Amino acid sequence: MQTSQDFLDLIKKSRRGKFKIYIGMSAGVGKTYRMLQEAHSLLESGIDVKIGYVETHNRKETHALMDGLPLIPRRKLFYKGKELEELDVQAVINLRPEVVIIDELAHTNIEGSKNQKRWQDVLDVLDAGINVISAVNIQHIESLNEEVKDITNVEVKERIPDSVLVQADEVVNIDLTAEELIKRLKDGKIYDATKINAALNNFFKNENILQLRELALKEVASQVKRKVETEVSQLKNIRKERFLACISSNEKVARKVIRKTARLANYYNSQWSLLYVQIPKESADKIPLDKQRHLINNFKLATELGAEIIKIESDNVTKAIIEQCEERKITTVCIGKPHLNLWKIILATDTFNSLLNRLTIENIDLVILS
């Protein structure tokens, strides 16, 4: 039965601005350039488009495209003795352009801003009924953080939740071959001459670019798949995936399980839950404070990635997993590989076979994540 709140949510959704994101494998592929080209095209078609915030990084070709585009003045702030500029969200909302260009979606705002992140500013603008075109690099997506670190040996600090991408009406990949991107770098079209050699020897290695390109292509493909599934009617006999990520208090492994399960759920456009079974030796009065803190941080990460958090006190982990699978109609259970505390707990019981048998009977998949 539909409630008045459901109807109100429908109204709000219809009034919300449309959201387009350009995504790329790295800096320098041409996301900002393409956004500015689109802004000129919209302007020529009579659309009221304005530049809310664009970072050209002093790239000549990109900077030249700023000419003739109406700018919304940036908000000036003093921080640690320096005058800095930020997107003026309120000015955008007051001016109400049909379309606003807002670059650098993963940017962290200066202390004292209304929102901590620019993606939060963008959501405010969308809620005001204004259409937004933005851009982000693949390495800034939260659930890909571990994979990007494995590829580049760099942990990206500025990240956006996957839920922001899910809210986009259109996601467009700006693709270049590794050879084209490296040539742009060597020609000085990405960084100035003093940074080129360091970039070539670090982030912009050929093998890094190939792997990041693959991630970007997969991400956009999954967005297209989601759009098809939500907008094209499905056959009733297609099973709707529901994932259950099972974690222990092992911080690093839990984080990997969370991110990888989020990726799977994202790909299948499905719901997912996070299960933590608190065994007696990890009760609130016994678990070390650092483990408590890591658990809370992992719950927060999972929430940001769209999970429902389930915390259960039990001395039988296997039974708890089975019960949650039945209650939530889970199709896939995701756990860490055998060195996990969780795995040891399961193996230490006589009911592990019953878990596997039950999962088999219920047609539930078990995924062991490395």
Tab-separated table of C-alpha atoms in Angstrom:
chain	number	residue	atom	x	y	z
A	1	MET	CA	0.000	0.000	0.000
A	2	GLN	CA	1.372	3.377	-1.015
A	3	THR	CA	1.571	5.974	1.772
A	4	SER	CA	1.390	9.748	1.481
A	5	GLN	CA	5.172	9.806	2.065
A	6	ASP	CA	5.694	7.519	-0.963
A	7	PHE	CA	3.677	9.941	-3.102
A	8	LEU	CA	5.618	12.912	-1.716
A	9	ASP	CA	8.882	11.132	-2.598
A	10	LEU	CA	7.593	10.646	-6.173
A	11	ILE	CA	6.806	14.369	-6.450
A	12	LYS	CA	10.252	15.323	-5.128
A	13	LYS	CA	11.906	12.915	-7.569
A	14	SER	CA	10.025	14.426	-10.523
A	15	ARG	CA	11.082	17.936	-9.497
A	16	ARG	CA	14.714	16.969	-9.019
A	17	GLY	CA	17.310	18.093	-11.528
A	18	LYS	CA	18.830	15.654	-14.035
A	19	PHE	CA	22.371	14.526	-13.269
A	20	LYS	CA	25.068	13.711	-15.837
A	21	ILE	CA	28.557	12.527	-14.882
A	22	TYR	CA	31.610	12.312	-17.109
A	23	ILE	CA	33.946	9.615	-15.829
A	24	GLY	CA	37.549	8.947	-16.809
A	25	MET	CA	40.440	6.640	-15.965
A	26	SER	CA	42.725	9.507	-14.871
A	27	ALA	CA	43.459	13.208	-15.016
A	28	GLY	CA	44.026	14.514	-18.537
A	29	VAL	CA	41.610	12.323	-20.511
A	30	GLY	CA	39.450	15.337	-21.368
A	31	LYS	CA	36.466	15.311	-18.989
A	32	THR	CA	36.474	19.069	-18.318
A	33	TYR	CA	37.123	19.793	-22.008
A	34	ARG	CA	34.078	17.700	-22.980
A	35	MET	CA	31.883	19.373	-20.339
A	36	LEU	CA	32.788	22.817	-21.642
A	37	GLN	CA	32.136	21.719	-25.236
A	38	GLU	CA	28.701	20.532	-24.129
A	39	ALA	CA	28.095	23.849	-22.331
A	40	HIS	CA	28.766	25.761	-25.592
A	41	SER	CA	26.446	23.428	-27.489
A	42	LEU	CA	23.658	23.900	-24.923
A	43	LEU	CA	24.136	27.663	-24.957
A	44	GLU	CA	23.848	27.740	-28.754
A	45	SER	CA	20.599	25.762	-28.431
A	46	GLY	CA	19.114	28.438	-26.189
A	47	ILE	CA	19.593	26.590	-22.892
A	48	ASP	CA	20.419	28.719	-19.829
A	49	VAL	CA	23.712	27.070	-18.854
A	50	LYS	CA	26.218	28.497	-16.386
A	51	ILE	CA	29.614	27.511	-15.018
A	52	GLY	CA	29.380	26.866	-11.283
A	53	TYR	CA	32.932	25.601	-10.846
A	54	VAL	CA	35.448	24.411	-13.416
A	55	GLU	CA	39.115	23.615	-12.823
A	56	THR	CA	41.129	23.979	-16.056
A	57	HIS	CA	44.509	23.212	-14.391
A	58	ASN	CA	45.965	25.877	-16.728
A	59	ARG	CA	45.531	23.597	-19.735
A	60	LYS	CA	45.449	25.966	-22.728
A	61	GLU	CA	42.885	24.089	-24.856
A	62	THR	CA	40.534	23.686	-21.892
A	63	HIS	CA	40.987	27.275	-20.685
A	64	ALA	CA	40.181	28.615	-24.150
A	65	LEU	CA	36.747	26.956	-23.997
A	66	MET	CA	35.815	29.097	-20.974
A	67	ASP	CA	35.463	32.122	-23.268
A	68	GLY	CA	31.843	33.075	-23.844
A	69	LEU	CA	30.422	30.905	-21.068
A	70	PRO	CA	28.562	32.705	-18.234
A	71	LEU	CA	30.252	32.187	-14.865
A	72	ILE	CA	28.685	32.131	-11.420
A	73	PRO	CA	31.167	33.955	-9.141
A	74	ARG	CA	32.894	31.649	-6.690
A	75	ARG	CA	32.635	32.033	-2.942
A	76	LYS	CA	35.855	33.473	-1.467
A	77	LEU	CA	37.114	32.154	1.870
A	78	PHE	CA	40.160	32.775	4.008
A	79	TYR	CA	41.779	29.601	5.270
A	80	LYS	CA	45.136	29.459	7.084
A	81	GLY	CA	45.990	32.962	5.896
A	82	LYS	CA	45.189	32.319	2.229
A	83	GLU	CA	42.252	33.464	0.129
A	84	LEU	CA	40.678	30.399	-1.483
A	85	GLU	CA	37.663	29.878	-3.718
A	86	GLU	CA	34.818	27.385	-3.548
A	87	LEU	CA	31.609	26.661	-5.442
A	88	ASP	CA	28.908	29.111	-4.274
A	89	VAL	CA	26.031	26.675	-3.840
A	90	GLN	CA	23.548	29.299	-2.656
A	91	ALA	CA	24.345	31.562	-5.619
A	92	VAL	CA	23.674	28.636	-8.001
A	93	ILE	CA	20.334	27.934	-6.303
A	94	ASN	CA	19.368	31.641	-6.278
A	95	LEU	CA	20.215	32.109	-9.990
A	96	ARG	CA	18.464	28.853	-10.958
A	97	PRO	CA	20.097	28.165	-14.357
A	98	GLU	CA	18.621	25.292	-16.362
A	99	VAL	CA	22.014	23.583	-16.356
A	100	VAL	CA	25.095	24.181	-14.204
A	101	ILE	CA	28.576	22.755	-14.788
A	102	ILE	CA	30.247	21.660	-11.539
A	103	ASP	CA	33.669	20.016	-11.907
A	104	GLU	CA	35.762	17.939	-9.466
A	105	LEU	CA	32.938	15.916	-7.879
A	106	ALA	CA	35.246	14.296	-5.272
A	107	HIS	CA	36.687	17.625	-4.054
A	108	THR	CA	36.847	18.248	-0.290
A	109	ASN	CA	35.459	21.660	0.647
A	110	ILE	CA	37.323	24.160	2.786
A	111	GLU	CA	36.655	23.935	6.506
A	112	GLY	CA	33.618	26.013	7.430
A	113	SER	CA	31.673	25.183	4.251
A	114	LYS	CA	28.069	23.973	4.607
A	115	ASN	CA	28.999	20.550	3.217
A	116	GLN	CA	32.220	18.619	3.653
A	117	LYS	CA	32.267	17.390	0.034
A	118	ARG	CA	31.389	18.854	-3.344
A	119	TRP	CA	29.224	15.849	-4.231
A	120	GLN	CA	27.014	16.900	-1.309
A	121	ASP	CA	26.825	20.427	-2.813
A	122	VAL	CA	25.774	18.856	-6.115
A	123	LEU	CA	22.982	16.877	-4.421
A	124	ASP	CA	21.697	20.134	-2.877
A	125	VAL	CA	21.657	21.750	-6.334
A	126	LEU	CA	19.839	18.746	-7.847
A	127	ASP	CA	17.266	18.826	-5.023
A	128	ALA	CA	16.619	22.468	-5.946
A	129	GLY	CA	15.518	21.283	-9.407
A	130	ILE	CA	18.636	22.377	-11.296
A	131	ASN	CA	20.286	20.046	-13.842
A	132	VAL	CA	23.976	19.314	-13.173
A	133	ILE	CA	26.843	18.128	-15.366
A	134	SER	CA	29.877	16.969	-13.381
A	135	ALA	CA	33.016	14.860	-13.679
A	136	VAL	CA	35.086	12.411	-11.640
A	137	ASN	CA	38.013	10.035	-12.115
A	138	ILE	CA	37.551	6.309	-11.566
A	139	GLN	CA	40.045	6.253	-8.672
A	140	HIS	CA	37.745	8.453	-6.574
A	141	ILE	CA	34.930	5.864	-6.356
A	142	GLU	CA	34.736	4.508	-2.815
A	143	SER	CA	34.273	0.791	-3.531
A	144	LEU	CA	37.250	0.823	-5.941
A	145	ASN	CA	39.637	2.302	-3.371
A	146	GLU	CA	41.445	-0.989	-2.614
A	147	GLU	CA	41.735	-1.967	-6.296
A	148	VAL	CA	43.152	1.436	-7.245
A	149	LYS	CA	45.650	1.221	-4.375
A	150	ASP	CA	46.741	-2.241	-5.576
A	151	ILE	CA	47.235	-0.897	-9.109
A	152	THR	CA	48.943	2.433	-8.372
A	153	ASN	CA	50.361	2.010	-4.824
A	154	VAL	CA	48.542	5.245	-3.992
A	155	GLU	CA	45.649	5.479	-1.554
A	156	VAL	CA	43.245	8.087	-2.892
A	157	LYS	CA	41.944	10.207	-0.007
A	158	GLU	CA	39.171	12.097	-1.818
A	159	ARG	CA	36.356	9.672	-2.603
A	160	ILE	CA	32.671	9.655	-3.498
A	161	PRO	CA	30.152	7.021	-2.363
A	162	ASP	CA	28.932	4.683	-5.091
A	163	SER	CA	25.401	5.888	-4.286
A	164	VAL	CA	26.226	9.232	-5.949
A	165	LEU	CA	26.915	7.449	-9.252
A	166	VAL	CA	23.729	5.418	-8.853
A	167	GLN	CA	21.762	8.696	-8.690
A	168	ALA	CA	23.146	9.860	-12.047
A	169	ASP	CA	20.704	9.836	-14.961
A	170	GLU	CA	23.586	9.475	-17.397
A	171	VAL	CA	27.209	8.337	-16.960
A	172	VAL	CA	29.575	8.918	-19.891
A	173	ASN	CA	33.066	7.440	-20.122
A	174	ILE	CA	35.760	9.650	-21.640
A	175	ASP	CA	38.071	7.034	-23.069
A	176	LEU	CA	41.599	7.248	-24.432
A	177	THR	CA	44.139	4.547	-25.190
A	178	ALA	CA	47.176	4.355	-22.895
A	179	GLU	CA	49.341	5.551	-25.806
A	180	GLU	CA	47.157	8.628	-26.410
A	181	LEU	CA	47.130	9.567	-22.717
A	182	ILE	CA	50.915	9.184	-22.355
A	183	LYS	CA	51.431	11.289	-25.499
A	184	ARG	CA	49.209	14.022	-24.021
A	185	LEU	CA	51.317	13.889	-20.859
A	186	LYS	CA	54.623	14.095	-22.756
A	187	ASP	CA	53.270	16.999	-24.863
A	188	GLY	CA	52.655	18.976	-21.670
A	189	LYS	CA	48.872	18.926	-22.041
A	190	ILE	CA	48.233	17.479	-18.555
A	191	TYR	CA	50.991	18.739	-16.211
A	192	ASP	CA	53.754	21.314	-16.569
A	193	ALA	CA	57.232	20.146	-17.621
A	194	THR	CA	58.571	19.801	-14.057
A	195	LYS	CA	56.029	17.077	-13.201
A	196	ILE	CA	56.078	14.994	-16.405
A	197	ASN	CA	58.923	12.558	-15.585
A	198	ALA	CA	57.632	11.860	-12.079
A	199	ALA	CA	54.135	11.194	-13.484
A	200	LEU	CA	55.494	8.819	-16.154
A	201	ASN	CA	57.412	6.831	-13.532
A	202	ASN	CA	54.517	6.601	-11.099
A	203	PHE	CA	50.792	6.963	-11.766
A	204	PHE	CA	51.040	7.150	-15.566
A	205	LYS	CA	52.827	3.856	-16.156
A	206	ASN	CA	51.394	2.019	-19.167
A	207	GLU	CA	50.252	-1.003	-17.100
A	208	ASN	CA	48.547	1.282	-14.546
A	209	ILE	CA	46.626	3.147	-17.237
A	210	LEU	CA	45.454	-0.099	-18.884
A	211	GLN	CA	44.066	-1.406	-15.585
A	212	LEU	CA	42.425	1.924	-14.682
A	213	ARG	CA	40.922	2.081	-18.168
A	214	GLU	CA	39.426	-1.372	-17.657
A	215	LEU	CA	37.904	-0.256	-14.327
A	216	ALA	CA	36.373	2.820	-15.973
A	217	LEU	CA	34.883	0.811	-18.830
A	218	LYS	CA	33.454	-1.784	-16.406
A	219	GLU	CA	31.948	0.958	-14.224
A	220	VAL	CA	30.131	2.631	-17.098
A	221	ALA	CA	28.981	-0.773	-18.407
A	222	SER	CA	27.475	-1.555	-14.984
A	223	GLN	CA	25.699	1.819	-14.975
A	224	VAL	CA	24.193	1.048	-18.394
A	225	LYS	CA	23.139	-2.413	-17.152
A	226	ARG	CA	21.451	-0.841	-14.133
A	227	LYS	CA	19.593	1.638	-16.335
A	228	VAL	CA	18.359	-1.182	-18.575
A	229	GLU	CA	17.185	-3.198	-15.566
A	230	THR	CA	15.336	-0.283	-13.974
A	231	GLU	CA	13.797	1.155	-17.152
A	232	VAL	CA	13.119	-1.957	-19.223
A	233	SER	CA	10.510	-4.331	-17.839
A	234	GLN	CA	11.980	-7.631	-16.703
A	235	LEU	CA	10.661	-11.157	-17.020
A	236	LYS	CA	9.151	-12.239	-13.718
A	237	ASN	CA	11.178	-15.433	-13.531
A	238	ILE	CA	14.536	-13.609	-13.342
A	239	ARG	CA	15.992	-13.975	-9.852
A	240	LYS	CA	16.584	-10.688	-8.024
A	241	GLU	CA	20.036	-10.774	-6.455
A	242	ARG	CA	20.441	-9.959	-2.753
A	243	PHE	CA	23.914	-10.012	-1.211
A	244	LEU	CA	24.951	-10.639	2.393
A	245	ALA	CA	28.496	-9.578	3.341
A	246	CYS	CA	29.703	-11.341	6.488
A	247	ILE	CA	32.523	-9.684	8.424
A	248	SER	CA	34.449	-10.212	11.635
A	249	SER	CA	36.394	-7.659	13.696
A	250	ASN	CA	39.414	-8.125	11.375
A	251	GLU	CA	39.560	-4.534	10.096
A	252	LYS	CA	41.443	-4.842	6.786
A	253	VAL	CA	39.771	-8.003	5.528
A	254	ALA	CA	36.353	-6.657	6.540
A	255	ARG	CA	36.969	-3.489	4.520
A	256	LYS	CA	37.839	-5.553	1.430
A	257	VAL	CA	34.740	-7.725	1.847
A	258	ILE	CA	32.596	-4.581	2.187
A	259	ARG	CA	33.999	-2.874	-0.897
A	260	LYS	CA	33.920	-5.980	-3.086
A	261	THR	CA	30.378	-6.883	-2.053
A	262	ALA	CA	29.321	-3.297	-2.770
A	263	ARG	CA	30.845	-3.662	-6.253
A	264	LEU	CA	28.893	-6.873	-6.862
A	265	ALA	CA	25.651	-5.338	-5.601
A	266	ASN	CA	26.320	-2.252	-7.707
A	267	TYR	CA	26.877	-4.375	-10.807
A	268	TYR	CA	23.654	-6.335	-10.274
A	269	ASN	CA	21.722	-3.222	-9.198
A	270	SER	CA	20.706	-5.101	-6.085
A	271	GLN	CA	20.251	-4.631	-2.368
A	272	TRP	CA	22.892	-5.818	0.065
A	273	SER	CA	23.333	-6.221	3.789
A	274	LEU	CA	26.309	-6.375	6.119
A	275	LEU	CA	26.261	-8.978	8.893
A	276	TYR	CA	28.497	-8.844	11.966
A	277	VAL	CA	27.959	-11.598	14.500
A	278	GLN	CA	29.254	-10.518	17.888
A	279	ILE	CA	30.499	-13.659	19.617
A	280	PRO	CA	30.773	-13.712	23.458
A	281	LYS	CA	34.527	-12.950	23.520
A	282	GLU	CA	33.878	-9.770	21.482
A	283	SER	CA	31.086	-8.410	23.685
A	284	ALA	CA	31.184	-4.689	24.437
A	285	ASP	CA	33.018	-5.173	27.762
A	286	LYS	CA	35.660	-7.537	26.292
A	287	ILE	CA	36.517	-6.327	22.773
A	288	PRO	CA	39.575	-3.984	22.615
A	289	LEU	CA	38.791	-0.315	21.984
A	290	ASP	CA	40.754	-0.209	18.710
A	291	LYS	CA	38.703	-3.122	17.320
A	292	GLN	CA	35.498	-1.380	18.406
A	293	ARG	CA	36.596	1.756	16.570
A	294	HIS	CA	37.499	-0.177	13.402
A	295	LEU	CA	34.132	-1.962	13.485
A	296	ILE	CA	32.257	1.346	13.755
A	297	ASN	CA	34.285	2.748	10.827
A	298	ASN	CA	33.484	-0.345	8.743
A	299	PHE	CA	29.778	-0.053	9.570
A	300	LYS	CA	29.946	3.591	8.442
A	301	LEU	CA	31.725	2.627	5.194
A	302	ALA	CA	29.124	-0.063	4.449
A	303	THR	CA	26.297	2.401	5.130
A	304	GLU	CA	27.853	4.907	2.714
A	305	LEU	CA	28.009	2.136	0.103
A	306	GLY	CA	24.306	1.398	0.518
A	307	ALA	CA	24.261	-1.544	2.923
A	308	GLU	CA	21.784	-2.368	5.642
A	309	ILE	CA	23.769	-3.078	8.837
A	310	ILE	CA	22.865	-6.212	10.813
A	311	LYS	CA	24.568	-6.735	14.172
A	312	ILE	CA	23.681	-9.920	16.063
A	313	GLU	CA	24.924	-11.349	19.359
A	314	SER	CA	25.379	-15.109	19.061
A	315	ASP	CA	27.783	-17.918	19.846
A	316	ASN	CA	26.822	-19.694	16.601
A	317	VAL	CA	27.954	-17.715	13.542
A	318	THR	CA	26.801	-20.345	11.043
A	319	LYS	CA	23.267	-20.415	12.433
A	320	ALA	CA	23.124	-16.608	12.393
A	321	ILE	CA	24.132	-16.518	8.711
A	322	ILE	CA	21.499	-19.107	7.758
A	323	GLU	CA	18.780	-17.249	9.660
A	324	GLN	CA	19.613	-13.945	7.928
A	325	CYS	CA	19.645	-15.655	4.518
A	326	GLU	CA	16.135	-16.978	5.145
A	327	GLU	CA	14.773	-13.750	6.597
A	328	ARG	CA	16.161	-11.481	3.860
A	329	LYS	CA	15.876	-13.874	0.888
A	330	ILE	CA	19.632	-13.674	0.292
A	331	THR	CA	20.935	-15.076	-3.024
A	332	THR	CA	24.685	-14.661	-2.414
A	333	VAL	CA	26.754	-14.803	0.775
A	334	CYS	CA	30.158	-13.056	0.633
A	335	ILE	CA	32.926	-13.803	3.132
A	336	GLY	CA	36.674	-13.251	3.350
A	337	LYS	CA	39.202	-15.924	2.470
A	338	PRO	CA	40.156	-18.647	5.011
A	339	HIS	CA	42.532	-16.651	7.215
A	340	LEU	CA	39.538	-14.629	8.419
A	341	ASN	CA	38.537	-14.957	12.069
A	342	LEU	CA	34.997	-15.535	10.813
A	343	TRP	CA	36.140	-18.479	8.712
A	344	LYS	CA	37.997	-20.017	11.658
A	345	ILE	CA	34.882	-19.701	13.789
A	346	ILE	CA	32.777	-21.456	11.144
A	347	LEU	CA	35.352	-24.232	10.676
A	348	ALA	CA	35.540	-24.702	14.436
A	349	THR	CA	31.888	-25.715	14.527
A	350	ASP	CA	30.301	-28.953	13.382
A	351	THR	CA	27.690	-27.033	11.440
A	352	PHE	CA	29.841	-25.774	8.553
A	353	ASN	CA	28.636	-28.632	6.355
A	354	SER	CA	25.076	-27.758	7.286
A	355	LEU	CA	25.741	-24.171	6.145
A	356	LEU	CA	27.003	-25.362	2.760
A	357	ASN	CA	24.157	-27.872	2.453
A	358	ARG	CA	21.569	-25.254	3.392
A	359	LEU	CA	23.003	-22.729	0.935
A	360	THR	CA	22.911	-25.405	-1.775
A	361	ILE	CA	19.319	-26.394	-0.994
A	362	GLU	CA	18.208	-22.749	-0.981
A	363	ASN	CA	20.135	-22.055	-4.219
A	364	ILE	CA	22.326	-19.502	-2.435
A	365	ASP	CA	25.809	-18.820	-3.794
A	366	LEU	CA	28.854	-18.587	-1.514
A	367	VAL	CA	31.566	-16.165	-2.675
A	368	ILE	CA	34.971	-16.203	-0.952
A	369	LEU	CA	36.627	-12.822	-1.508
A	370	SER	CA	40.406	-12.483	-1.504
